[in-house]
Amino acid sequence: MIIGTAGHIDHGKTSLVKALTGTDTDRLPEEKRRGITLELGFAHLPLPGGPVAGVVDVPGHERFVKAMAAGAGGVDLAVLVVAADEGVMPQTREHLDICRLLGVKAGVVALTKADLLEGLGDDWRALVEADLAALTTGTFLEGAPVVPVSSRTGAGLEALKAALARAGAALPQRPAEGPAFLPVDRAFTIKGFGTVVTGTLLSGVLAVDDAVSLLPSGAGARPGPFRVRGVQVHGQPVARVEAGQRAAVNVADAQTEDVRRGMVLTRAGELPETSMLDVELTLLPAAEAPLPGRRKLLLHLGTAQVEATVALLDLDSLAPGETALAQLRLASPVGALVGQRFILRGSRALPGRGATLAGGRVLSIAPPRRRRGASEVVRPLLEADAAGQVAWLLRQAGYAGLTQTELFGRSGLPPKVLTRTLERSGAKGQVLLVDRDRRLYVAQDVFEGLRQRSLALLAAFHEREPMREGLSREELRQRLSGQLDARLFQRVVQALVDPGSVEAEKDLLRLRGRGRTLTLGDEAARTRLSAELAAAGLAPPTVTELSQKLGLAPAKLQELLKVLVASGTGVRVSEELCFDAGALEDLRARLVTYLKEQREITTQGFKELVGQSRKFTIPLSEYFDREKVTLRVGDKRVLRRG
């Protein structure tokens, strides 16, 4: 369990953490000098009943609210710190808003500097308590215990620990079976061990010797994967860390200068980095104006801070207190988790900079860019069960499909639930396992779309090129998609051929009953062309000469030559020469007989065998080399064996 402090600057958060845990979380000289917390501080706190909680002490100064957002992203239980002598202040409200937007579900109010209450009088205390009641109404802290405490005298500390233990006991556990996801808040080097990163594991498990990645991968940095050399929780070595625990992870081979706050440590291959997020977004009720359909804001996600264009999917504007579907388009990539909470604050370049405006949760990672009105595409995710989530993800993936590992990362479903869902969906014909080795799946309706497109492409091909026998498999695959998985394409072809709607002949595919169709004019021209080649023997006219002699357009002649070649009447030896198949076969037989008797033939000998000039003998000799009849050795040729 992670406990986070929240509250206005100088209300005693760090002093309270030190009084509770014995740890001074102000670790920077600048923090010591100024007496305020500038960065996240960490400690651990044994609670009544045995559990040990991690404590995140966060800054209260307005300039450092981004650090507070980073800390609150992993907080299970909030301690809202309010000084008895000042009461509720502006940053008290903002911190509570941030906790609400980040999905914190429970907490306790600590009324610090309680030793000053006697001197302030009952009226002041009643006023502070009334302000607290008004502040927390309608929030997760409504009705939460308010515990007076003094870090100076120690009064109320045990009561606060007991209140935290009671609140923590009712919290649900974080998803230990989800993808491993640890937002990095610090990275440093320990001599003899190398790079160590720290953070709160929001999901999954990380263990010693796991292969891990850091997202996003920095320019010029080693991409990984890296190995987990060691793990510590509360300063003690452990074999593994589970969701909800703060940890220090020793990452072998990673360079400290390549690691920064905002990165995410995850198991290798489970999650992609992304510059797009589909989200459910809520504008704070206290926002001064509606959120327009498109606006640049600062996104705080885990420990990352990045500028984002917020695009509402189906609204012209979002009113304060309302919730809508949106897409976040990020200026730089991040690591993100489905269900992860985030906040949005005013951009530096716009009015209201620094103010917390909105927040919500991630619905999908790495989606395509959405057009206006795409809310109906995203809306099913709001209430989808496991089968619905898997079907949605596979439909979005299209022809590329997703492996089971990729589905795990993008859905966050426990592995057993995901496996069972895929098996059931497969049995119902809703998903198709394309590649058993890679565990690659596509949606059945995507597969059916591929089949229908293939039929349409074949029909268009026959209309466009009636003299061709069929479309080659590779040409059909390229027209469907150059990135189409080979095994998926083979499954599509099988689904076309098995019911008999498509015929397959060697490498060619054609619709049943279709193929070469010649008009009476084409048939007459083919007969003349065939006769011309037969009469020419081993000295045929060039393609250009044939076009002129027969009065055929070059494109028409090329099509007729393809017909002759496909029917076995002609043989294309070079770009300009097509020979009669009978004449060429006779030459082949004479050449083989010659080589068996003489063992070799010179260029001049081949010229004499053919009885023609170099214009024909050179292309013919190269043709027989390609056909593996002959093998060139120096300036001679021998019969190729085997």
XYZ file of C-alpha atoms in Angstrom:
642
model
C 0.000 0.000 0.000
C 1.260 3.471 -0.908
C 0.305 6.465 1.248
C 0.678 9.922 -0.270
C 0.638 13.281 1.463
C -1.280 16.158 -0.088
C -1.795 19.742 1.009
C -0.711 23.346 0.912
C 2.913 24.454 1.193
C 4.267 24.735 4.738
C 1.332 22.887 6.320
C 3.758 20.349 7.768
C 3.653 17.398 5.376
C 7.373 16.579 5.541
C 7.498 17.101 9.306
C 4.529 14.759 9.698
C 6.189 12.073 7.577
C 9.389 12.403 9.645
C 7.422 12.160 12.906
C 5.571 9.046 11.657
C 8.491 7.205 10.010
C 11.683 8.692 11.413
C 12.793 9.549 7.831
C 13.558 13.081 6.690
C 12.330 13.088 3.084
C 13.877 16.491 2.300
C 17.002 15.190 0.591
C 18.167 18.154 -1.499
C 20.311 21.004 -0.139
C 17.922 23.489 -1.751
C 15.043 21.883 0.152
C 16.958 22.196 3.422
C 17.840 25.834 2.724
C 14.334 26.930 1.733
C 12.428 24.690 4.123
C 10.042 23.380 1.445
C 9.880 20.118 -0.466
C 10.847 20.498 -4.118
C 10.969 16.834 -5.117
C 9.221 13.628 -4.163
C 10.439 12.129 -0.900
C 10.001 8.521 0.213
C 9.809 6.624 3.488
C 8.224 3.466 4.844
C 5.768 3.210 7.716
C 4.879 0.086 9.771
C 1.148 0.214 10.563
C -0.811 -1.430 13.401
C -1.555 -5.036 12.494
C 1.676 -5.677 10.616
C 1.525 -4.142 7.112
C 4.306 -1.811 6.026
C 3.194 1.091 3.829
C 5.328 3.152 1.506
C 4.940 6.899 2.093
C 5.328 9.458 -0.709
C 5.902 13.011 0.511
C 5.086 15.483 -2.240
C 5.703 19.206 -2.652
C 3.007 21.725 -1.877
C 4.369 24.756 -3.735
C 2.431 25.639 -6.905
C 5.521 25.325 -9.106
C 5.973 21.749 -8.036
C 2.430 20.429 -8.448
C 3.746 18.331 -11.339
C 5.789 16.360 -8.792
C 2.668 15.947 -6.694
C 0.844 14.544 -9.736
C 3.712 12.116 -10.321
C 3.524 10.922 -6.723
C -0.244 10.684 -6.596
C -0.338 8.457 -9.668
C 0.698 5.522 -7.501
C -1.112 6.479 -4.293
C -3.657 4.122 -2.725
C -4.412 6.211 0.360
C -4.166 10.002 0.707
C -3.355 11.977 3.832
C -4.755 15.455 3.263
C -2.615 17.677 5.468
C -4.256 20.904 6.730
C -2.508 23.168 9.222
C -4.696 24.033 12.213
C -3.538 27.645 12.227
C -4.306 28.318 8.528
C -7.064 25.911 7.514
C -8.028 25.158 3.914
C -5.843 26.970 1.350
C -5.851 27.138 -2.494
C -3.340 24.331 -2.958
C -5.287 22.186 -0.487
C -8.167 22.287 -2.950
C -5.946 21.663 -5.969
C -4.233 18.674 -4.367
C -7.601 17.165 -3.472
C -8.768 17.706 -7.061
C -5.632 15.975 -8.356
C -6.177 13.016 -6.025
C -9.780 12.716 -7.212
C -8.807 12.855 -10.885
C -6.090 10.263 -10.313
C -8.578 7.832 -8.821
C -7.508 7.849 -5.166
C -10.398 6.124 -3.366
C -9.715 6.587 0.352
C -7.853 8.716 2.835
C -7.592 10.529 6.144
C -7.439 14.236 7.019
C -4.498 15.165 9.273
C -5.040 18.431 11.132
C -1.390 19.337 11.760
C 0.077 21.794 14.260
C -2.716 20.712 16.634
C -0.665 21.986 19.588
C -1.623 25.501 18.425
C -5.365 24.851 18.623
C -5.736 25.771 22.300
C -4.400 29.250 21.655
C -6.694 29.755 18.653
C -9.973 29.126 20.477
C -13.053 26.967 19.834
C -14.527 29.329 17.244
C -11.455 28.994 15.039
C -11.455 25.187 15.325
C -15.166 25.060 14.421
C -14.479 27.270 11.391
C -11.622 25.011 10.222
C -13.778 21.882 10.653
C -16.647 23.525 8.721
C -14.268 24.420 5.879
C -12.992 20.831 5.813
C -16.525 19.448 5.686
C -17.406 21.771 2.798
C -14.147 20.904 0.983
C -14.588 17.132 1.188
C -18.330 16.947 0.435
C -18.852 14.738 -2.613
C -15.224 13.518 -2.609
C -13.590 10.287 -1.446
C -12.757 12.100 1.823
C -16.376 12.853 2.691
C -16.903 11.410 6.170
C -13.204 10.492 6.503
C -11.704 10.825 9.999
C -10.100 14.175 10.856
C -7.170 13.420 13.177
C -5.542 16.319 15.095
C -1.800 15.675 15.234
C 1.345 17.506 16.301
C 4.685 16.613 14.746
C 6.408 18.668 17.461
C 4.888 16.929 20.497
C 3.939 13.585 18.936
C 0.304 13.958 19.988
C -2.136 12.110 17.711
C 0.498 10.127 15.779
C -0.715 6.723 16.971
C -4.336 7.704 16.289
C -3.335 8.706 12.748
C -1.547 5.383 12.189
C -4.614 3.503 13.395
C -6.893 5.524 11.101
C -4.598 4.805 8.141
C -4.555 1.079 8.953
C -8.372 0.965 9.072
C -8.721 2.867 5.788
C -6.070 0.738 4.090
C -7.662 -2.543 5.150
C -10.699 -1.826 2.969
C -8.707 -1.035 -0.186
C -8.745 -3.437 -3.150
C -5.377 -4.822 -4.228
C -3.672 -3.476 -7.324
C -3.694 -5.833 -10.335
C -0.740 -8.164 -9.709
C -1.591 -10.191 -12.829
C -1.525 -7.229 -15.205
C 1.398 -5.981 -17.326
C 4.400 -4.909 -15.255
C 4.336 -1.102 -15.109
C 6.685 0.990 -12.961
C 6.828 4.754 -13.702
C 10.388 5.909 -12.976
C 10.719 8.836 -10.573
C 14.459 8.556 -9.883
C 17.536 6.978 -11.475
C 21.044 6.849 -10.029
C 24.226 4.803 -10.085
C 25.551 2.581 -7.289
C 29.235 1.731 -7.658
C 29.672 -1.927 -8.486
C 25.995 -2.425 -9.335
C 25.192 0.100 -12.058
C 21.896 1.830 -12.755
C 19.083 1.771 -10.182
C 15.588 3.114 -10.905
C 12.916 3.744 -8.292
C 9.151 4.046 -8.504
C 5.819 2.549 -7.508
C 4.808 -0.609 -9.371
C 1.275 0.231 -10.493
C 0.551 -3.148 -12.072
C 1.979 -6.639 -12.407
C 5.118 -8.194 -10.951
C 8.838 -7.652 -11.541
C 11.341 -10.303 -10.491
C 15.103 -10.781 -10.483
C 16.379 -11.902 -13.932
C 13.283 -10.591 -15.758
C 13.934 -9.083 -19.203
C 12.711 -5.460 -19.076
C 12.442 -2.401 -21.301
C 12.412 1.332 -20.591
C 9.694 3.308 -22.410
C 10.026 5.509 -24.312
C 13.441 4.544 -25.658
C 15.614 7.636 -25.891
C 17.421 8.735 -29.039
C 20.859 7.113 -29.160
C 20.178 5.064 -26.029
C 20.597 1.302 -25.957
C 17.071 -0.021 -26.629
C 17.272 -3.083 -24.404
C 15.951 -5.447 -23.326
C 17.794 -5.226 -20.026
C 18.027 -7.677 -17.148
C 16.778 -7.074 -13.611
C 19.871 -7.705 -11.502
C 18.250 -7.012 -8.138
C 15.175 -5.583 -6.399
C 14.721 -3.835 -3.042
C 11.510 -2.985 -1.178
C 11.796 -0.726 1.916
C 15.582 -1.070 1.673
C 15.569 -4.881 1.821
C 16.518 -7.226 -1.040
C 13.594 -9.293 -2.327
C 13.114 -11.809 -5.150
C 10.205 -9.885 -6.654
C 8.099 -6.770 -6.245
C 4.315 -6.771 -6.648
C 1.794 -4.134 -7.689
C 1.272 -1.479 -5.018
C 4.827 -1.610 -3.666
C 7.563 0.991 -4.015
C 10.766 -0.540 -5.270
C 14.336 0.132 -6.262
C 15.269 -1.959 -9.307
C 18.882 -2.565 -10.369
C 18.801 -2.677 -14.191
C 21.872 -4.339 -15.700
C 23.518 -2.713 -18.767
C 21.240 0.376 -18.778
C 23.142 3.668 -18.702
C 22.002 6.087 -15.998
C 22.317 9.068 -18.338
C 19.788 7.414 -20.671
C 17.189 7.000 -17.906
C 14.995 9.884 -16.785
C 11.889 10.587 -14.775
C 8.854 10.025 -16.946
C 10.062 6.703 -18.330
C 8.326 3.430 -17.504
C 10.005 0.139 -16.614
C 8.035 -2.783 -18.042
C 8.659 -6.368 -19.072
C 10.191 -6.586 -22.532
C 7.651 -6.880 -25.330
C 4.518 -6.349 -23.235
C 3.773 -2.700 -23.989
C 4.470 -0.312 -26.870
C 5.390 3.310 -26.412
C 2.657 5.571 -27.741
C 1.962 9.120 -28.885
C -1.844 8.638 -28.956
C -4.293 7.780 -26.179
C -8.051 7.251 -26.255
C -9.371 8.541 -22.911
C -12.399 9.260 -20.794
C -12.025 12.883 -19.679
C -13.670 14.915 -16.906
C -13.417 18.711 -16.653
C -13.239 19.899 -13.055
C -16.443 21.518 -11.744
C -14.308 24.457 -10.598
C -12.918 25.108 -14.104
C -13.458 28.750 -15.075
C -14.610 28.000 -18.648
C -15.645 25.085 -20.878
C -12.902 23.088 -22.583
C -12.993 23.713 -26.351
C -13.094 20.891 -28.884
C -9.334 21.125 -29.346
C -6.782 22.570 -26.950
C -3.153 22.089 -25.943
C -2.636 21.189 -22.299
C 0.071 19.593 -20.170
C -0.455 15.886 -19.532
C 0.724 14.329 -16.270
C 0.718 10.542 -16.664
C 2.591 8.564 -14.050
C 5.863 10.451 -13.713
C 5.767 11.766 -17.291
C 4.918 15.340 -18.226
C 4.309 16.034 -21.905
C 2.367 18.560 -23.978
C -0.817 17.076 -25.427
C -3.439 18.218 -27.897
C -6.796 17.312 -26.367
C -9.322 16.508 -29.117
C -12.919 15.924 -28.013
C -14.422 13.182 -30.171
C -18.051 14.289 -30.370
C -18.486 17.630 -28.587
C -17.772 21.211 -29.570
C -16.875 21.933 -25.944
C -16.908 20.245 -22.530
C -18.691 22.063 -19.696
C -17.250 22.159 -16.142
C -18.110 18.975 -14.260
C -18.972 17.012 -17.445
C -17.312 13.865 -18.802
C -16.622 12.999 -22.462
C -14.529 10.799 -24.743
C -11.386 12.357 -26.183
C -8.083 11.580 -27.829
C -4.770 12.863 -26.494
C -2.162 13.484 -29.196
C 1.215 13.789 -27.506
C 4.210 15.896 -28.487
C 6.523 13.023 -27.518
C 5.893 9.327 -26.809
C 5.218 7.848 -23.356
C 4.599 4.494 -21.758
C 0.954 4.092 -20.722
C -1.341 1.479 -19.211
C -5.025 0.845 -19.904
C -7.008 2.153 -16.936
C -4.201 4.466 -15.824
C -5.317 7.814 -14.397
C -3.948 11.156 -15.548
C -4.429 14.890 -15.078
C -4.316 17.825 -17.497
C -3.065 21.253 -16.516
C -2.898 24.600 -18.277
C -0.229 24.946 -20.944
C 2.602 27.404 -20.357
C 1.646 29.262 -23.517
C -2.038 29.679 -22.678
C -4.064 31.574 -20.073
C -4.571 29.688 -16.831
C -1.106 28.110 -16.961
C -0.394 25.851 -14.049
C -4.032 25.317 -13.085
C -5.340 21.763 -12.861
C -8.217 21.630 -15.334
C -9.178 18.044 -16.057
C -8.289 14.391 -15.718
C -9.499 10.921 -16.398
C -8.436 7.412 -17.362
C -6.783 5.770 -20.351
C -9.113 3.564 -22.436
C -6.723 2.413 -25.163
C -3.048 2.836 -25.995
C -1.492 3.333 -29.449
C -4.813 3.877 -31.283
C -5.007 5.395 -34.772
C -5.709 9.114 -35.101
C -9.456 9.560 -34.562
C -11.680 11.744 -36.677
C -14.372 13.952 -35.266
C -17.431 11.881 -34.404
C -15.425 8.727 -33.587
C -16.874 8.440 -30.085
C -19.052 5.500 -31.158
C -15.877 3.602 -32.030
C -14.388 4.163 -28.575
C -17.567 4.054 -26.447
C -17.817 0.211 -26.291
C -14.656 0.201 -24.151
C -16.463 1.937 -21.285
C -18.448 -1.173 -20.384
C -16.794 -3.978 -22.387
C -16.287 -7.367 -20.733
C -13.154 -9.423 -21.462
C -14.522 -10.836 -24.737
C -15.717 -7.416 -25.860
C -12.359 -5.844 -25.060
C -10.422 -8.491 -27.008
C -12.808 -8.241 -29.990
C -12.497 -4.423 -29.981
C -8.698 -4.534 -29.893
C -8.509 -7.054 -32.742
C -10.922 -5.053 -34.896
C -8.806 -1.951 -34.322
C -5.620 -3.878 -35.204
C -7.092 -4.787 -38.594
C -5.012 -6.946 -40.963
C -1.930 -6.745 -38.709
C -3.671 -8.591 -35.884
C -2.192 -8.833 -32.387
C -0.185 -11.514 -30.640
C -1.396 -12.828 -27.293
C 1.421 -10.878 -25.602
C 0.334 -7.671 -27.343
C -3.297 -8.319 -26.366
C -2.168 -8.764 -22.763
C -0.356 -5.410 -22.775
C -3.180 -3.517 -24.457
C -6.028 -5.039 -22.424
C -4.449 -5.537 -18.990
C -6.479 -8.755 -18.628
C -4.943 -11.433 -16.359
C -3.176 -14.098 -18.475
C -5.586 -16.903 -17.506
C -8.621 -14.724 -18.265
C -7.117 -13.692 -21.612
C -6.324 -17.286 -22.612
C -9.814 -18.460 -21.676
C -11.384 -15.523 -23.546
C -9.400 -16.271 -26.712
C -10.342 -19.954 -26.562
C -14.045 -19.193 -26.152
C -14.053 -16.482 -28.809
C -12.219 -18.812 -31.173
C -14.773 -21.589 -30.595
C -17.570 -19.114 -31.402
C -15.858 -18.042 -34.613
C -15.241 -14.482 -33.389
C -11.432 -14.573 -33.512
C -9.001 -16.530 -35.660
C -5.606 -17.902 -34.593
C -3.438 -17.215 -37.644
C 0.018 -18.238 -36.430
C 0.318 -20.813 -33.643
C 4.033 -20.190 -33.140
C 3.598 -16.435 -32.589
C 0.068 -16.767 -31.138
C -1.121 -14.161 -33.640
C -4.866 -13.465 -33.762
C -7.154 -11.485 -36.052
C -10.842 -10.678 -35.692
C -13.121 -12.940 -37.742
C -14.895 -9.965 -39.320
C -11.490 -8.562 -40.362
C -10.702 -11.943 -41.952
C -14.070 -11.958 -43.735
C -13.346 -8.432 -44.982
C -10.061 -9.688 -46.457
C -11.879 -12.551 -48.205
C -14.476 -10.240 -49.721
C -11.828 -7.744 -50.854
C -9.888 -10.579 -52.495
C -12.953 -11.603 -54.503
C -13.531 -7.993 -55.559
C -9.880 -7.571 -56.598
C -9.971 -10.769 -58.654
C -13.211 -9.667 -60.376
C -11.692 -6.277 -61.207
C -8.544 -7.970 -62.499
C -10.515 -10.170 -64.918
C -12.422 -7.157 -66.240
C -9.231 -5.159 -66.673
C -7.035 -7.892 -68.167
C -9.237 -10.503 -69.854
C -6.322 -12.124 -71.717
C -4.427 -13.114 -68.558
C -4.977 -16.543 -67.051
C -5.067 -15.241 -63.510
C -3.560 -12.984 -60.845
C -0.391 -14.133 -59.104
C -0.657 -14.802 -55.375
C 1.992 -12.223 -54.533
C 0.298 -9.553 -56.648
C -2.988 -10.201 -54.851
C -1.248 -10.044 -51.454
C 0.396 -6.724 -52.335
C -2.923 -5.269 -53.494
C -4.540 -6.280 -50.201
C -1.669 -4.931 -48.087
C 2.092 -4.992 -48.470
C 2.385 -5.750 -44.738
C -0.120 -8.622 -44.773
C 1.208 -11.568 -42.754
C 2.111 -14.486 -45.074
C 0.266 -17.046 -42.961
C -2.836 -14.905 -42.775
C -2.800 -14.486 -46.558
C -2.490 -18.242 -47.015
C -5.534 -18.713 -44.781
C -7.445 -16.210 -46.927
C -6.484 -18.038 -50.128
C -7.557 -21.336 -48.588
C -10.912 -19.800 -47.633
C -11.355 -18.767 -51.286
C -10.281 -22.055 -52.877
C -11.937 -24.573 -50.516
C -15.560 -23.627 -51.307
C -14.721 -23.484 -55.022
C -15.278 -19.774 -55.621
C -11.631 -19.367 -56.697
C -9.408 -21.700 -58.755
C -5.680 -22.016 -58.062
C -3.247 -23.098 -60.789
C 0.374 -23.104 -59.696
C 1.020 -19.483 -58.648
C -2.100 -18.068 -60.287
C -5.530 -17.388 -58.817
C -8.728 -16.754 -60.788
C -12.436 -16.691 -60.175
C -14.146 -19.959 -61.008
C -14.890 -20.149 -64.734
C -12.922 -17.003 -65.498
C -9.447 -16.533 -66.950
C -8.265 -15.821 -70.436
C -11.025 -14.503 -72.706
C -10.149 -13.544 -76.287
C -12.390 -11.671 -78.701
C -12.634 -12.935 -82.308
C -10.221 -10.183 -83.338
C -7.765 -11.101 -80.550
C -7.938 -14.784 -81.521
C -7.183 -13.961 -85.159
C -4.237 -11.769 -84.142
C -2.904 -14.533 -81.854
C -3.056 -17.039 -84.732
C -1.140 -14.677 -87.020
C 1.468 -14.003 -84.324
C 1.954 -17.705 -83.653
C 2.358 -18.411 -87.366
C 4.884 -15.584 -87.718
C 7.064 -16.989 -84.899
C 6.811 -20.550 -86.220
C 7.873 -19.427 -89.683
C 10.795 -17.396 -88.310
C 12.274 -20.369 -86.414
C 15.472 -19.316 -84.624
C 15.493 -15.817 -86.176
C 12.235 -14.205 -85.004
C 11.448 -10.512 -85.523
C 11.931 -8.280 -82.481
C 8.895 -7.145 -80.516
C 9.126 -3.729 -82.185
C 9.322 -5.330 -85.644
C 6.381 -7.647 -84.853
C 4.232 -4.705 -83.783
C 4.876 -2.932 -87.064
C 4.611 -6.037 -89.250
C 1.297 -7.238 -87.764
C -0.164 -3.765 -87.287
C -0.711 -4.327 -83.537
C -0.419 -1.697 -80.788
C 2.590 -2.449 -78.491
C 0.352 -3.021 -75.446
C -1.888 -5.430 -77.398
C 1.130 -7.295 -78.757
C 2.569 -7.704 -75.248
C -0.718 -9.194 -74.033
C -0.818 -11.639 -76.962
C 2.783 -12.668 -76.326
C 1.829 -13.425 -72.695
C -0.994 -15.590 -74.023
C 1.439 -17.522 -76.256
C 3.899 -17.994 -73.391
C 1.158 -19.109 -70.968
C -0.159 -21.626 -73.521
C 3.343 -23.013 -74.195
C 3.374 -21.891 -77.837
C 6.013 -19.192 -77.356
C 9.076 -18.693 -75.134
C 10.236 -15.231 -74.062
C 14.039 -15.343 -74.246
C 14.701 -11.622 -73.760
C 12.822 -8.352 -73.580
C 12.858 -8.020 -77.396
C 12.846 -11.662 -78.546
C 10.139 -14.307 -78.337
C 10.825 -17.696 -80.019
C 8.529 -20.413 -81.248
C 8.489 -23.095 -78.513
C 8.943 -25.957 -81.036
C 12.012 -24.369 -82.612
C 13.555 -23.714 -79.209
C 12.913 -27.261 -78.012
C 14.571 -28.650 -81.136
C 17.629 -26.458 -80.477
C 17.767 -27.626 -76.850
C 17.791 -31.273 -77.938
C 20.566 -30.673 -80.488
C 22.618 -28.716 -77.911
C 22.367 -31.429 -75.259
C 23.337 -34.127 -77.777
C 26.344 -32.056 -78.896
C 27.567 -31.510 -75.319
C 27.199 -35.159 -74.384
C 29.395 -36.081 -77.338
C 31.891 -33.178 -77.312
C 31.754 -32.297 -73.531
C 31.992 -28.545 -74.294
C 31.023 -25.927 -76.834
C 32.655 -22.627 -77.760
C 30.823 -19.436 -78.586
C 31.639 -19.986 -82.266
C 30.510 -23.603 -82.043
C 27.170 -22.537 -80.563
C 26.796 -19.912 -83.311
C 27.296 -22.602 -85.940
C 24.849 -24.933 -84.152
C 22.159 -22.235 -84.154
C 22.951 -21.079 -87.650
C 22.215 -17.448 -86.840
C 24.018 -14.195 -86.027
C 25.136 -12.932 -82.624
C 21.846 -10.984 -82.411
C 20.176 -14.341 -81.685
C 22.975 -16.587 -80.380
C 23.964 -14.393 -77.409
C 20.391 -14.146 -75.973
C 19.910 -17.886 -76.643
C 23.155 -18.893 -74.893
C 22.205 -16.759 -71.848
C 18.714 -18.302 -71.902
C 20.106 -21.842 -71.705
C 22.371 -20.738 -68.829
C 19.321 -19.404 -66.971
C 17.414 -22.601 -67.703
C 20.324 -24.551 -66.159
C 20.946 -26.501 -69.372
C 24.478 -25.125 -69.714
C 27.157 -23.790 -67.406
C 29.620 -21.183 -68.609
C 33.277 -21.953 -67.875
C 35.533 -19.212 -69.217
C 34.652 -18.656 -72.885
C 33.128 -22.141 -73.204
C 29.986 -23.886 -72.003
C 29.492 -27.387 -70.618
C 26.415 -29.450 -69.848
C 25.105 -28.680 -66.353
C 24.719 -31.791 -64.221
C 21.713 -32.439 -61.960
